[in-house]
Coordinates of C-alpha atoms and ligand atoms in Angstrom, one line a residue:
M1 CA -138.9 131.3 -47.2
K2 CA -135.3 130.5 -47.8
L3 CA -134.3 128.5 -44.7
S4 CA -134.5 124.8 -45.1
S5 CA -136.4 122.9 -42.5
I6 CA -133.2 121.1 -41.4
L7 CA -131.9 124.4 -40.1
L8 CA -134.9 124.9 -37.9
L9 CA -134.1 122.0 -35.7
P10 CA -130.6 122.9 -34.6
A11 CA -128.8 122.4 -31.4
L12 CA -131.0 119.7 -29.9
L13 CA -129.9 117.3 -32.5
R14 CA -126.3 117.5 -31.5
S15 CA -125.8 113.8 -32.0
G16 CA -126.8 114.1 -35.6
L17 CA -123.7 116.1 -36.4
A18 CA -120.7 114.4 -37.9
Y19 CA -118.1 113.9 -35.2
T20 CA -115.0 112.4 -36.8
E21 CA -112.2 111.7 -34.4
L22 CA -108.8 113.1 -35.5
S23 CA -106.5 110.3 -36.8
D24 CA -103.3 109.6 -35.0
D25 CA -101.5 111.2 -38.0
T26 CA -103.4 114.4 -37.5
L27 CA -102.9 114.4 -33.8
R28 CA -99.2 114.1 -34.4
T29 CA -99.3 117.3 -36.5
L30 CA -101.0 119.4 -33.9
P31 CA -98.5 122.1 -32.9
R32 CA -97.4 122.5 -29.3
P33 CA -97.0 126.1 -28.0
G34 CA -93.3 125.5 -27.3
P35 CA -91.4 128.8 -26.8
D36 CA -94.6 130.8 -27.1
F37 CA -95.4 129.6 -23.5
D38 CA -92.1 130.7 -22.1
I39 CA -93.1 132.7 -18.9
K40 CA -90.4 135.4 -19.5
N41 CA -90.6 136.1 -23.2
G42 CA -93.1 133.7 -24.7
A43 CA -95.1 135.5 -27.4
L44 CA -98.5 134.2 -26.2
L45 CA -98.2 133.7 -22.4
A46 CA -95.6 136.2 -21.1
P47 CA -97.5 139.4 -21.9
I48 CA -100.5 138.1 -19.9
L49 CA -98.4 137.4 -16.7
R50 CA -98.9 140.7 -15.1
T51 CA -101.5 142.4 -12.9
R52 CA -104.6 143.2 -15.0
V53 CA -107.3 144.5 -12.7
P54 CA -110.2 145.9 -14.7
G55 CA -109.8 149.6 -15.6
T56 CA -106.1 149.7 -15.0
P57 CA -103.2 150.1 -17.5
G58 CA -102.3 146.4 -17.0
S59 CA -105.7 145.4 -18.2
E60 CA -105.5 147.6 -21.2
A61 CA -102.0 146.2 -22.1
V62 CA -103.3 142.6 -22.0
L63 CA -106.3 143.5 -24.1
D64 CA -104.0 145.1 -26.6
H65 CA -101.9 142.0 -26.6
F66 CA -105.0 139.9 -27.6
I67 CA -106.0 142.5 -30.3
D68 CA -102.4 142.5 -31.7
F69 CA -102.4 138.7 -31.8
F70 CA -105.6 138.3 -33.7
T71 CA -104.9 141.2 -36.0
A72 CA -101.4 139.9 -36.9
E73 CA -101.9 136.2 -36.9
L74 CA -105.6 135.5 -37.4
P75 CA -106.9 138.2 -39.7
R76 CA -109.9 136.1 -40.7
W77 CA -111.4 136.2 -37.2
R78 CA -113.8 139.1 -36.5
I79 CA -112.9 141.0 -33.3
T80 CA -115.7 142.7 -31.4
F81 CA -116.0 144.0 -27.9
Q82 CA -118.8 144.1 -25.4
N83 CA -118.1 146.9 -22.9
S84 CA -119.9 147.9 -19.8
S85 CA -119.2 150.0 -16.8
Q86 CA -120.3 149.0 -13.3
V87 CA -119.7 150.2 -9.8
T88 CA -117.8 147.8 -7.5
P89 CA -117.7 147.7 -3.6
V90 CA -114.3 149.4 -3.7
S91 CA -114.8 151.9 -6.5
N92 CA -116.3 154.6 -4.2
G93 CA -119.3 155.0 -6.4
K94 CA -117.3 155.4 -9.6
A95 CA -118.0 153.2 -12.6
V96 CA -115.3 150.7 -13.6
P97 CA -115.0 149.8 -17.2
F98 CA -115.2 146.1 -18.2
K99 CA -114.3 145.0 -21.7
N100 CA -115.0 141.5 -23.1
L101 CA -113.2 140.6 -26.3
I102 CA -115.0 138.3 -28.7
A103 CA -113.1 136.7 -31.6
T104 CA -115.4 134.9 -34.1
R105 CA -114.8 132.8 -37.1
D106 CA -117.9 131.9 -39.1
P107 CA -118.3 130.0 -42.5
P108 CA -117.7 132.4 -45.4
W109 CA -121.2 131.8 -46.8
A110 CA -122.9 132.8 -43.5
K111 CA -124.5 136.0 -44.7
N112 CA -126.8 135.9 -41.7
E113 CA -125.0 135.4 -38.4
G114 CA -128.1 134.0 -36.9
D115 CA -127.7 130.9 -38.9
V116 CA -124.4 129.9 -37.4
G117 CA -124.1 127.7 -34.3
R118 CA -120.9 128.1 -32.4
L119 CA -118.5 126.5 -30.1
A120 CA -117.5 129.2 -27.6
L121 CA -114.1 128.7 -25.9
V122 CA -114.0 130.9 -22.9
A123 CA -111.6 132.2 -20.2
H124 CA -111.4 135.3 -18.1
Y125 CA -108.4 137.6 -18.4
D126 CA -108.8 140.0 -15.5
S127 CA -106.7 139.4 -12.3
K128 CA -107.8 139.8 -8.7
L129 CA -107.2 143.1 -6.9
T130 CA -105.8 141.3 -3.8
P131 CA -103.3 140.2 -2.7
E132 CA -101.4 143.1 -4.0
G133 CA -99.3 142.1 -7.0
F134 CA -101.5 139.0 -7.7
I135 CA -100.7 137.6 -11.2
G136 CA -103.3 134.8 -11.4
A137 CA -101.2 132.6 -13.7
T138 CA -103.7 129.7 -13.5
D139 CA -106.5 132.2 -12.8
S140 CA -106.7 132.7 -15.8
A141 CA -103.6 133.9 -17.7
A142 CA -102.6 130.4 -18.8
P143 CA -106.1 129.5 -20.0
C144 CA -106.2 132.6 -22.2
A145 CA -102.9 131.6 -23.8
M146 CA -104.2 128.1 -24.3
L147 CA -107.2 129.5 -26.2
M148 CA -105.0 131.7 -28.3
H149 CA -102.9 128.7 -29.2
A150 CA -106.0 126.6 -30.1
A151 CA -107.5 129.4 -32.3
R152 CA -104.2 129.6 -34.2
S153 CA -103.9 125.9 -34.5
I154 CA -107.3 125.3 -36.1
D155 CA -107.3 128.4 -38.4
A156 CA -105.8 126.9 -41.6
A157 CA -107.8 123.7 -41.2
L158 CA -111.0 125.7 -41.0
T159 CA -110.1 127.5 -44.1
S160 CA -109.4 124.3 -45.8
K161 CA -112.7 122.7 -44.8
W162 CA -114.7 125.6 -46.0
D163 CA -112.8 125.9 -49.2
A164 CA -113.4 122.2 -49.9
I165 CA -117.1 122.7 -49.4
A166 CA -117.1 125.8 -51.6
A167 CA -115.2 123.9 -54.2
E168 CA -117.9 121.3 -54.5
G169 CA -120.1 124.2 -55.5
V170 CA -122.3 125.8 -53.0
E171 CA -125.3 126.4 -55.2
S172 CA -127.7 126.5 -52.4
I173 CA -126.5 127.4 -49.0
D174 CA -129.7 126.0 -47.6
G175 CA -128.9 122.6 -49.0
L176 CA -125.7 122.3 -47.0
D177 CA -125.8 120.1 -44.0
E178 CA -125.7 121.4 -40.5
D179 CA -122.0 121.0 -40.1
A180 CA -121.4 123.6 -42.7
H181 CA -123.1 126.1 -40.5
K182 CA -120.8 125.7 -37.5
G183 CA -118.4 128.4 -36.4
V184 CA -116.2 129.1 -33.4
Q185 CA -115.8 131.9 -31.0
I186 CA -113.1 132.8 -28.4
L187 CA -114.5 134.8 -25.5
L188 CA -111.9 136.5 -23.3
L189 CA -113.9 137.9 -20.4
D190 CA -113.2 140.7 -18.0
G191 CA -114.2 141.2 -14.4
E192 CA -114.7 137.6 -13.2
E193 CA -113.0 138.2 -9.9
A194 CA -114.7 139.8 -6.9
F195 CA -113.1 143.1 -5.7
H196 CA -114.0 142.7 -2.1
F197 CA -115.8 139.5 -1.2
W198 CA -117.6 137.1 -3.7
T199 CA -121.3 137.8 -4.0
H200 CA -123.7 137.7 -6.9
D201 CA -123.1 141.4 -7.4
D202 CA -119.4 141.4 -6.7
S203 CA -118.1 138.9 -9.3
L204 CA -118.7 137.9 -12.9
Y205 CA -119.0 141.5 -14.1
G206 CA -118.1 140.9 -17.7
A207 CA -120.0 137.6 -18.1
R208 CA -123.2 139.0 -16.5
S209 CA -123.1 142.0 -18.8
L210 CA -122.4 139.9 -21.9
A211 CA -125.0 137.3 -21.3
E212 CA -127.7 139.9 -20.6
E213 CA -126.8 142.0 -23.7
W214 CA -126.7 139.0 -26.0
E215 CA -130.0 137.6 -24.7
G216 CA -131.6 140.9 -25.7
T217 CA -129.9 141.2 -29.1
M218 CA -132.2 139.7 -31.7
N219 CA -130.8 138.1 -34.8
A220 CA -132.6 138.7 -38.2
A221 CA -136.1 137.4 -38.4
M222 CA -136.3 133.7 -39.4
S223 CA -132.8 133.0 -38.2
T224 CA -132.0 129.6 -37.0
Y225 CA -130.9 131.1 -33.7
K226 CA -132.8 133.8 -32.0
T227 CA -129.9 135.7 -30.4
P228 CA -126.1 135.5 -30.2
L229 CA -126.7 133.8 -26.9
H230 CA -128.7 131.1 -28.5
S231 CA -126.0 130.7 -31.2
I232 CA -123.7 129.2 -28.6
D233 CA -124.1 125.5 -29.1
L234 CA -121.6 124.7 -26.4
F235 CA -119.8 127.0 -23.9
V236 CA -116.5 125.5 -22.9
L237 CA -115.0 127.4 -19.9
L238 CA -111.4 126.9 -19.0
D239 CA -110.4 128.2 -15.5
L240 CA -107.6 127.5 -12.9
L241 CA -105.6 125.4 -15.3
G242 CA -101.8 125.2 -15.4
A243 CA -100.9 123.4 -12.2
K244 CA -99.6 119.9 -12.2
Q245 CA -101.9 116.9 -12.2
P246 CA -105.3 118.6 -12.5
R247 CA -108.4 116.5 -11.8
I248 CA -111.4 117.7 -13.8
P249 CA -114.8 116.4 -12.7
S250 CA -117.7 116.1 -15.1
Y251 CA -120.0 118.7 -13.6
F252 CA -123.1 118.5 -15.8
K253 CA -125.0 115.5 -17.0
T254 CA -126.2 117.3 -20.2
T255 CA -122.7 118.0 -21.4
H256 CA -121.2 114.7 -20.2
W257 CA -120.9 113.8 -23.9
A258 CA -118.6 116.7 -24.4
Y259 CA -116.6 115.8 -21.3
K260 CA -116.1 112.3 -22.7
R261 CA -115.0 113.8 -26.0
M262 CA -112.3 115.9 -24.3
A263 CA -111.3 112.9 -22.2
S264 CA -111.0 110.8 -25.3
A265 CA -108.9 113.3 -27.1
E266 CA -106.6 113.5 -24.1
H267 CA -106.4 109.7 -23.9
R268 CA -105.5 109.3 -27.6
L269 CA -102.9 112.1 -27.4
R270 CA -101.4 110.5 -24.3
K271 CA -101.4 107.0 -25.8
A272 CA -99.5 108.4 -28.8
S273 CA -96.9 109.9 -26.4
L274 CA -97.9 113.4 -27.6
L275 CA -98.4 114.8 -24.1
K276 CA -95.5 115.9 -21.8
S277 CA -97.1 116.1 -18.4
D278 CA -96.5 113.1 -16.2
G279 CA -99.1 111.3 -14.4
K280 CA -102.7 110.4 -14.7
S281 CA -105.5 111.5 -17.0
F282 CA -106.9 115.0 -16.4
F283 CA -110.4 113.6 -16.8
P284 CA -111.0 110.7 -14.3
E285 CA -114.8 110.7 -14.6
A286 CA -115.4 109.6 -18.2
Q287 CA -117.1 106.5 -17.1
K288 CA -119.5 108.2 -14.7
G289 CA -123.1 107.2 -14.8
E290 CA -126.5 108.7 -14.1
K291 CA -126.5 107.7 -10.5
D292 CA -123.1 109.0 -9.5
Q293 CA -122.6 112.4 -7.9
W294 CA -122.7 115.4 -10.2
L295 CA -121.3 118.6 -8.8
G296 CA -123.1 120.9 -11.2
G297 CA -123.8 124.3 -9.6
Y298 CA -121.1 123.7 -7.0
V299 CA -118.5 126.1 -8.6
E300 CA -119.7 129.6 -9.5
D301 CA -117.8 131.0 -12.5
D302 CA -118.4 132.9 -15.7
H303 CA -120.7 130.2 -17.0
V304 CA -123.4 131.0 -14.5
P305 CA -125.2 133.9 -16.3
F306 CA -125.1 131.9 -19.5
M307 CA -126.3 128.7 -18.0
A308 CA -129.1 130.5 -16.3
R309 CA -130.3 131.4 -19.8
G310 CA -130.2 127.9 -21.1
V311 CA -126.7 127.7 -22.6
E312 CA -125.0 124.2 -22.5
V313 CA -121.8 124.4 -20.5
L314 CA -118.6 122.3 -20.2
H315 CA -116.7 123.6 -17.2
V316 CA -113.1 122.7 -17.3
I317 CA -111.9 123.5 -13.8
P318 CA -110.1 121.2 -11.4
N319 CA -111.5 120.0 -8.1
P320 CA -109.6 120.5 -5.9
F321 CA -108.4 124.0 -7.1
P322 CA -104.7 124.5 -7.5
S323 CA -102.9 124.9 -4.1
V324 CA -101.8 128.4 -5.2
W325 CA -105.4 129.5 -5.7
H326 CA -105.9 133.2 -4.9
K327 CA -102.4 133.3 -3.3
I328 CA -99.5 135.5 -4.4
E329 CA -97.8 132.3 -5.4
D330 CA -100.1 131.9 -8.4
D331 CA -97.5 133.3 -10.8
G332 CA -95.5 132.2 -13.8
E333 CA -92.9 130.4 -11.8
H334 CA -95.5 128.1 -10.2
L335 CA -97.0 127.0 -13.5
D336 CA -96.3 123.5 -14.7
I337 CA -95.4 124.4 -18.3
P338 CA -95.7 120.8 -19.7
T339 CA -99.3 120.7 -18.3
C340 CA -100.0 124.1 -19.8
E341 CA -98.8 123.0 -23.2
D342 CA -100.8 119.7 -22.9
W343 CA -104.0 121.7 -22.2
A344 CA -103.4 123.8 -25.3
V345 CA -103.1 120.7 -27.4
I346 CA -106.1 119.0 -25.8
T347 CA -108.2 122.1 -26.4
T348 CA -107.1 122.2 -30.0
A349 CA -108.0 118.6 -30.6
F350 CA -111.3 119.0 -28.9
A351 CA -112.2 122.1 -31.0
A352 CA -111.0 120.4 -34.2
E353 CA -113.2 117.4 -33.6
W354 CA -116.2 119.6 -32.7
L355 CA -115.7 121.5 -35.9
D356 CA -115.2 118.3 -37.9
L357 CA -111.7 119.2 -39.2
E358 CA -110.2 115.7 -39.8
G359 CA -108.6 115.6 -43.2
H360 CA -108.0 119.3 -43.2
F361 CA -104.8 119.6 -41.3
E362 CA -101.5 119.6 -43.2
T363 CA -100.2 116.2 -42.2
K364 CA -97.0 114.5 -43.6
Q365 CA -99.4 112.3 -45.6
T366 CA -101.1 115.2 -47.4
K367 CA -97.8 117.0 -47.9
R368 CA -96.4 114.0 -49.7
S369 CA -99.6 113.6 -51.8
I370 CA -99.4 117.1 -52.9
H371 CA -95.8 116.7 -53.9
E372 CA -96.5 113.5 -55.9
D373 CA -99.8 114.5 -57.3
N374 CA -100.0 118.2 -57.3
E375 CA -103.0 118.4 -59.6
T376 CA -105.3 116.4 -57.4
W377 CA -104.5 118.4 -54.3
A378 CA -103.6 121.8 -55.4
G379 CA -107.2 122.9 -56.0
E380 CA -108.5 121.8 -52.6
K381 CA -105.6 122.7 -50.4
T382 CA -104.2 125.9 -51.7
E383 CA -105.1 127.8 -48.6
L384 CA -102.7 125.7 -46.6
F385 CA -99.8 127.0 -48.6
D386 CA -100.6 130.7 -48.5
Ligands
NAG1 C1 -114.9 148.9 -26.2 O1 -113.5 148.8 -25.8 C2 -112.6 148.6 -26.8 C3 -111.3 148.3 -26.3 O2 -110.8 149.3 -25.5 C4 -112.6 149.7 -27.8 O3 -111.7 149.5 -28.9 C5 -114.0 149.9 -28.3 O4 -114.1 151.0 -29.1 C6 -115.0 150.0 -27.2 N1 -116.4 150.0 -27.8 C7 -117.3 150.8 -27.5 C8 -118.6 150.7 -28.2 O5 -117.1 151.7 -26.7
NAG2 C1 -98.4 122.8 -58.2 O1 -98.3 123.1 -59.5 C2 -98.5 124.5 -59.8 C3 -98.5 124.6 -61.3 O2 -99.4 123.8 -61.9 C4 -97.4 125.2 -59.1 O3 -97.6 126.6 -59.4 C5 -97.4 125.0 -57.7 O4 -96.3 125.6 -57.1 C6 -97.3 123.5 -57.4 N1 -97.5 123.3 -55.9 C7 -96.8 122.5 -55.2 C8 -97.2 122.4 -53.8 O5 -95.9 121.8 -55.6
ZN3 ZN1 -109.9 133.7 -9.2

């Protein structure tokens, strides 16, 4: 038996994981999307701002945009798809294709996928069939772009962290602590929207198919996690983001710890004047207690089929919804770009802290150290300078 007993007590011991906050120096180095979030020609956002109803050329073009992005900029991420075809109330009995894109980055020593616990960052990329021409900028083009930005912003730091662990000599993978077995996954899901009228059968096409398939896909025997579904330590769903002054409730008691982490990241970024949106915190419920009202279950979204199977969920969706919700006005022009950029940075900081990346970003401090003391740093940090 090769697995250490520590690995057999995984996700429940969440609090046992190291959770180092990013220093202010590190927060200052986190990139903002800047021109990449331009709605007309921004490299990340603009290609998503078009109609992308499942099974249409718009949907294919947006999926190609994601594939091109990961292929060109994040070659260390493994891209896979989970496809299905399902009949909808308006497809006249014909099956419509739904394609979920999964981009995964696991520690290099993870020979068995089933031993990696992951942070899943999730948004849906399809757009609603009606009203005709509906873009769904907050729903959820902008959240997809935010996740692309976050993935790109943590990539080099992940490499640096794993190189540093490897440099210490990974004689026995089993001896590594639990943090060394954490990975990250971006899920860009298809078919969230109803075609006709929201019901359990007419909505969440991609998410339902993925959750079901993953629940039935067994990892290797003796894996820490039974299935890819169990490998999700935390499912963070971004939806309806990009309008001014969002107010995100904490929906679920069991993930209030994660809500507080995200609120804290936002608070520290705001205090350091690193956010551009005016106004109040996006997370007004950080102080909430047991006896307060929890809206869990109130908003149906892509998390539902996962949560029904026991996955822990942080739902980052405002209440109330943006005023443009499901209206033709939910387009690029109605986005508040400073808010979109802030979300991208907050998501980056949250992911970086979950993955314990403090010390692995290229800050001004480390740059200077490398310059003055090349020998000490060169061995550990070479990846940053590739
Ligand atoms: C799923 O869809 C993607 C994107 O179109 C395609 O590249 C892939 O081959 C499909 N996978 C299967 C198993 O059909
Ligand atoms: C560090 O020194 C090596 C040679 O020892 C050199 O090749 C490398 O470019 C230097 N790196 C930096 C960042 O100055
Ligand atoms: Zn919607």
